[in-house]
Short mmCIF file of C-alpha atoms in Angstrom, two decimals:
data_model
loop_
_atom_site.label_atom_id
_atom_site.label_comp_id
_atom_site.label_asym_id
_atom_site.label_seq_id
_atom_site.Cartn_x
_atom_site.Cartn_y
_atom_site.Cartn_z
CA UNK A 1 -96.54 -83.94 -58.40
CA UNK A 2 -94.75 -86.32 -60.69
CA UNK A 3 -93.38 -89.58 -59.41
CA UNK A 4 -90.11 -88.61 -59.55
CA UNK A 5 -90.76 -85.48 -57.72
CA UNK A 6 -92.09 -87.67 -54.84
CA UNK A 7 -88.69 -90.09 -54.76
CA UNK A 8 -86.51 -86.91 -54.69
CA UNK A 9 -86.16 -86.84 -50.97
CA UNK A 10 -84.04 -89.56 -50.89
CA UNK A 11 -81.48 -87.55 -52.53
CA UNK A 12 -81.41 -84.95 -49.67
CA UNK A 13 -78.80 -85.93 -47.18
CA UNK A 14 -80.81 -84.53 -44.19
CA UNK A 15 -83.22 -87.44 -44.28
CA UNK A 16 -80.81 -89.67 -44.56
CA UNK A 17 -79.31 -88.56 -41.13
CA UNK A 18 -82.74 -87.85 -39.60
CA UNK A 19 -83.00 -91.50 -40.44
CA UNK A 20 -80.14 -92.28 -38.79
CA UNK A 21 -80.29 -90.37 -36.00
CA UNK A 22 -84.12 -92.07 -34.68
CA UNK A 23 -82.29 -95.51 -35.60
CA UNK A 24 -79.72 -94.37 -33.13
CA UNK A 25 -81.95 -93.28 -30.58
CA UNK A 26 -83.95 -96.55 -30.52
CA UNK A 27 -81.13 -98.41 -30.32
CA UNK A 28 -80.11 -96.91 -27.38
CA UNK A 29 -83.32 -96.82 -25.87
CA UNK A 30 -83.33 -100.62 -26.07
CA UNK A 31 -80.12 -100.87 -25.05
CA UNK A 32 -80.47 -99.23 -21.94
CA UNK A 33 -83.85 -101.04 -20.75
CA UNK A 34 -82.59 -104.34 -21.17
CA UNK A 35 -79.74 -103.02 -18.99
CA UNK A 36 -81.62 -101.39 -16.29
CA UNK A 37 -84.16 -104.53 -16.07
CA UNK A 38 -80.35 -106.47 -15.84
CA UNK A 39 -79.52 -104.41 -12.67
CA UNK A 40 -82.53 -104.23 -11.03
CA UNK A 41 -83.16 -108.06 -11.25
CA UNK A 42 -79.01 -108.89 -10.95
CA UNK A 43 -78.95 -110.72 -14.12
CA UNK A 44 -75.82 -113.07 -14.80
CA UNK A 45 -75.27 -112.64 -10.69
CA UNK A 46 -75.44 -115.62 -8.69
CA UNK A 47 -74.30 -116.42 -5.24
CA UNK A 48 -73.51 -119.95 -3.63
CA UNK A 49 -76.05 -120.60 -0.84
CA UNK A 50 -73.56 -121.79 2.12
CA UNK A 51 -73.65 -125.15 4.75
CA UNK A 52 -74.97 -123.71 7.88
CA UNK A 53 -76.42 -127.51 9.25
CA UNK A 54 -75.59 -127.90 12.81
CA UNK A 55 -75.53 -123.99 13.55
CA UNK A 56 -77.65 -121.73 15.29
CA UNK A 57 -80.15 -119.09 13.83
CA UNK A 58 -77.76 -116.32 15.17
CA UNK A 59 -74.81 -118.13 13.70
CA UNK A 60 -76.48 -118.95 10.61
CA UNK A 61 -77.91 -115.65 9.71
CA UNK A 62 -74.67 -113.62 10.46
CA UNK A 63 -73.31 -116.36 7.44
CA UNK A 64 -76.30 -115.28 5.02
CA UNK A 65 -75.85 -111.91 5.86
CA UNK A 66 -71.94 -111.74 4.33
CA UNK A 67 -73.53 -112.98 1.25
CA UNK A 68 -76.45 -110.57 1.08
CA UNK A 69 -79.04 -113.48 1.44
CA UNK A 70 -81.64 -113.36 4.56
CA UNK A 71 -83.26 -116.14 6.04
CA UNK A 72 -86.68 -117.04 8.33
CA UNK A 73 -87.59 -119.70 10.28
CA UNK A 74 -90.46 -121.70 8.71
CA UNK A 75 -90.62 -124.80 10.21
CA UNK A 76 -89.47 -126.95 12.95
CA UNK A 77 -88.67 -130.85 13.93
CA UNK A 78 -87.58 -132.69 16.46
CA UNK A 79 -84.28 -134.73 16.58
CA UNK A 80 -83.68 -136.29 19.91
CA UNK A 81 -79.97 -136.65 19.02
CA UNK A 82 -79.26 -132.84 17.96
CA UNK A 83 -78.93 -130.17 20.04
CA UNK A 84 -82.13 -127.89 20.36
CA UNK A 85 -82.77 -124.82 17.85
CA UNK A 86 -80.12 -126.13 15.62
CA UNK A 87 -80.70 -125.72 11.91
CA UNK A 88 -81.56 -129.24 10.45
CA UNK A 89 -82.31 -128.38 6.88
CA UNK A 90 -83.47 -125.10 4.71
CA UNK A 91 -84.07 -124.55 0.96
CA UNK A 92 -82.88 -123.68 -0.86
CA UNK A 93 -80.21 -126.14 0.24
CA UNK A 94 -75.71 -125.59 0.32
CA UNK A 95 -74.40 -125.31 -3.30
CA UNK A 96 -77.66 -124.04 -5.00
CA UNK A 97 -76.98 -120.49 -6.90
CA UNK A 98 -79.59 -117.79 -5.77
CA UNK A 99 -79.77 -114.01 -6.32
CA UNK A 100 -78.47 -111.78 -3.73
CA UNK A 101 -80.96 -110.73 -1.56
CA UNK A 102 -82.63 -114.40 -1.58
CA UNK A 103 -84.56 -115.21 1.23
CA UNK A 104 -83.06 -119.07 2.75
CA UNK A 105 -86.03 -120.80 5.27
CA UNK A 106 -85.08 -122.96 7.76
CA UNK A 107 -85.90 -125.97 9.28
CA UNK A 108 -84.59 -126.04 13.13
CA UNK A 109 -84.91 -128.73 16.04
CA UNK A 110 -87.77 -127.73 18.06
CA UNK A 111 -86.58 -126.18 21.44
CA UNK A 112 -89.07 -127.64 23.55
CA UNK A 113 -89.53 -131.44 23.49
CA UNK A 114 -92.68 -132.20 21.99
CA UNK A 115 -94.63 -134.09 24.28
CA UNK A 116 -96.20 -138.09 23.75
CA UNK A 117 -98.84 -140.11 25.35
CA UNK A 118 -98.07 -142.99 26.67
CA UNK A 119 -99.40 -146.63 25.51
CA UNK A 120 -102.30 -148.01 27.82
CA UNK A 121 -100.05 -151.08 28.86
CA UNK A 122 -101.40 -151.18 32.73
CA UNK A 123 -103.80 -154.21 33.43
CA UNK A 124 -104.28 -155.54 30.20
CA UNK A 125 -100.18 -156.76 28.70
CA UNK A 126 -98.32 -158.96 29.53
CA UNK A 127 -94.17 -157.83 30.35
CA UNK A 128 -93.24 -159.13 26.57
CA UNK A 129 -96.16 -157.11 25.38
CA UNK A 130 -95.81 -154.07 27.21
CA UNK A 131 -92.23 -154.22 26.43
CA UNK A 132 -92.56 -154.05 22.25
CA UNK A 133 -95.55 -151.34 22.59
CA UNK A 134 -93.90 -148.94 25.11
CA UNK A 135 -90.23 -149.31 22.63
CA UNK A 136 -92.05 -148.96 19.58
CA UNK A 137 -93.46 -146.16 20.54
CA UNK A 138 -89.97 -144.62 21.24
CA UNK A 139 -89.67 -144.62 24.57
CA UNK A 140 -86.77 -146.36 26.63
CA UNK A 141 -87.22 -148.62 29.60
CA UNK A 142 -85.41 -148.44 33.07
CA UNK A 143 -85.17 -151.75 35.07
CA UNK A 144 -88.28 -153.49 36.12
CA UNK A 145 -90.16 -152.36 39.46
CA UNK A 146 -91.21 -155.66 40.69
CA UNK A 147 -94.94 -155.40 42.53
CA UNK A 148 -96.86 -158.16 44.28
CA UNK A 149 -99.12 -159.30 42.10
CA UNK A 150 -99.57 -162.00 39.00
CA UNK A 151 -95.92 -162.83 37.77
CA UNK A 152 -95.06 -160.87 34.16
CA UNK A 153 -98.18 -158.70 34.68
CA UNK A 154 -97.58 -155.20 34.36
CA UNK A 155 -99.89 -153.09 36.76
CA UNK A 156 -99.00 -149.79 36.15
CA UNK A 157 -96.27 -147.42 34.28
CA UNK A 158 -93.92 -144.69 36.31
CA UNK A 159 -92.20 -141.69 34.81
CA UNK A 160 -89.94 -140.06 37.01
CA UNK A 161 -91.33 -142.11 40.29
CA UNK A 162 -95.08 -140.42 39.29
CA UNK A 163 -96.96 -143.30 38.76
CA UNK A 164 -98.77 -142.28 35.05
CA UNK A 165 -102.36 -142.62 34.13
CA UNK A 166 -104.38 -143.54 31.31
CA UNK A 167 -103.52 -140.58 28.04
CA UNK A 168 -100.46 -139.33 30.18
CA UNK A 169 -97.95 -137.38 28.08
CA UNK A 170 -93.93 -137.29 28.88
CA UNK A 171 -91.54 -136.02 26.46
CA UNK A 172 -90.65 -138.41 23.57
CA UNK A 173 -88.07 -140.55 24.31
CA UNK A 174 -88.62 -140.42 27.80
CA UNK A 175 -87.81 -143.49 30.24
CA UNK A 176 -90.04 -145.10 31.61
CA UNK A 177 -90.96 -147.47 34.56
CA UNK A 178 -92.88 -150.81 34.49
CA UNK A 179 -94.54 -152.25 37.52
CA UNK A 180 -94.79 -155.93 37.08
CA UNK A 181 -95.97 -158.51 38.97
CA UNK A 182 -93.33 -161.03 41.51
CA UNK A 183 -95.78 -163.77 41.52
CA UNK A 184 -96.68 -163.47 44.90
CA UNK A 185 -100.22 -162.64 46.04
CA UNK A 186 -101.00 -160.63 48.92
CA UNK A 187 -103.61 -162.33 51.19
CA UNK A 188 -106.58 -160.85 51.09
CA UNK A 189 -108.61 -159.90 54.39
CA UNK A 190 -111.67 -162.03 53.15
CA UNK A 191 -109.44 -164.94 52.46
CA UNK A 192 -108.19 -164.66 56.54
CA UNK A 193 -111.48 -164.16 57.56
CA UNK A 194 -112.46 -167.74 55.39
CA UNK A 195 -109.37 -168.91 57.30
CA UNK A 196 -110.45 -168.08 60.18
CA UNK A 197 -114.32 -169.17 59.73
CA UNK A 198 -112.82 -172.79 59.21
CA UNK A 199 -111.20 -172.97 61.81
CA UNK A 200 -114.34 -172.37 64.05
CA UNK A 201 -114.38 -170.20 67.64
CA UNK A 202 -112.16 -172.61 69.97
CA UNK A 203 -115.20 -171.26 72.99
CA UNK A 204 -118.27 -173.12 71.36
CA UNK A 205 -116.09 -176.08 70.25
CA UNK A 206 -115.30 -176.46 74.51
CA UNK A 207 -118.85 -176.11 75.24
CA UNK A 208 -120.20 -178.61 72.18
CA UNK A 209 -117.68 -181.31 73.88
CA UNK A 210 -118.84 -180.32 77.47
CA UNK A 211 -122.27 -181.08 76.76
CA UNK A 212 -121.66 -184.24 74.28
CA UNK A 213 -119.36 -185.34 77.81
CA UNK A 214 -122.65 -184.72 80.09
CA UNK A 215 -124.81 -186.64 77.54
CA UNK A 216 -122.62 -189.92 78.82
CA UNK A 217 -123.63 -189.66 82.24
#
């Protein structure tokens, strides 16, 4: 076979079109890949994740749902000043552009308030002392219970009228009682029985001046 036998195909029109024709198919093979990966994965569709602070779960999943996004509850906090099971933040957050069919997870206020020990203020502060501890710890303070006892002295802590004891826990932010001493002492039995050891028993006192009267005579 010559050389120019062996170029001569290119003069028959059929392989041109054969040609053609597989260049065609490919084509379209490629073409419609890239589009079915661009449907299954929503490419070039976005939707605005909305503000759903403040609401509920219910509330705020019935909002996702008219969007086709989903959310879960993955984490909770406590705000004393929001209203419990509230949503206080998610991600991703209001504005961001997700996929349909993105999962939004929340951050809520916890429903039960998280309970707190309380500082070990009885016998050992002072009011002003007891005071700065017990509201830096984020409790609040009712008035002062006033006790008999060493003035400013706090002797014990109350929460509800149950007098609390050392590693109590109350709910955070809880109000509290301080029992604090009035400056006035009780008077202890031993110091009436001194009292009354001084003072002597009035009987032999009679009978030592009876008998230092006889010695005259």
């Amino acid at each position: 076979m010559t050389i120019k036998e062996f170029f001569s195909f290119r003069q028959n029109k059929y392989f041109w079109i054969n040609i053609l024709a597989m260049i065609a198919v490919v084509a379209l093979l490629m073409f419609g890949t890239l589009k079915g990966i661009d449907i299954y994965t929503h490419h070039g569709e976005a939707v605005v994740v909305p503000d759903v602070k403040g609401m509920t779960v219910a509330e705020a999943g019935a909002v996702f749902d008219s969007r086709g996004l989903a959310c879960i509850v993955s984490d909770s906090t406590y705000v004393k000043d929001k209203p419990a099971g509230c949503i206080l933040d998610y991600n991703p957050a209001a504005g961001q552009k997700v996929k349909e069919g993105r999962i939004i997870y929340l951050t809520i206020n916890a429903i039960n308030i998280p309970l707190q020990v309380v500082p070990d203020v009885a016998d050992n502060s002072s009011l002003r002392q007891a005071e700065a501890r017990i509201l830096a710890s984020g409790f609040k303070l009712n008035d002062i219970q006033y006790v008999p006892g060493e003035k400013d002295w706090v002797y014990g802590v109350k929460y509800r009228e149950r007098m609390l004891a050392i590693g109590d826990k109350v709910p955070m932010g809880a109000t509290l009682t301080l029992m604090v001493g009035d400056g006035n002492r009780e008077v202890l039995e031993g110091d009436s029985l001194s009292a009354d050891e001084s003072m002597g028993n009035p009987d032999e006192a009679v009978s030592e001046g009876s008998a230092a009267d006889e010695s005259w005579f």
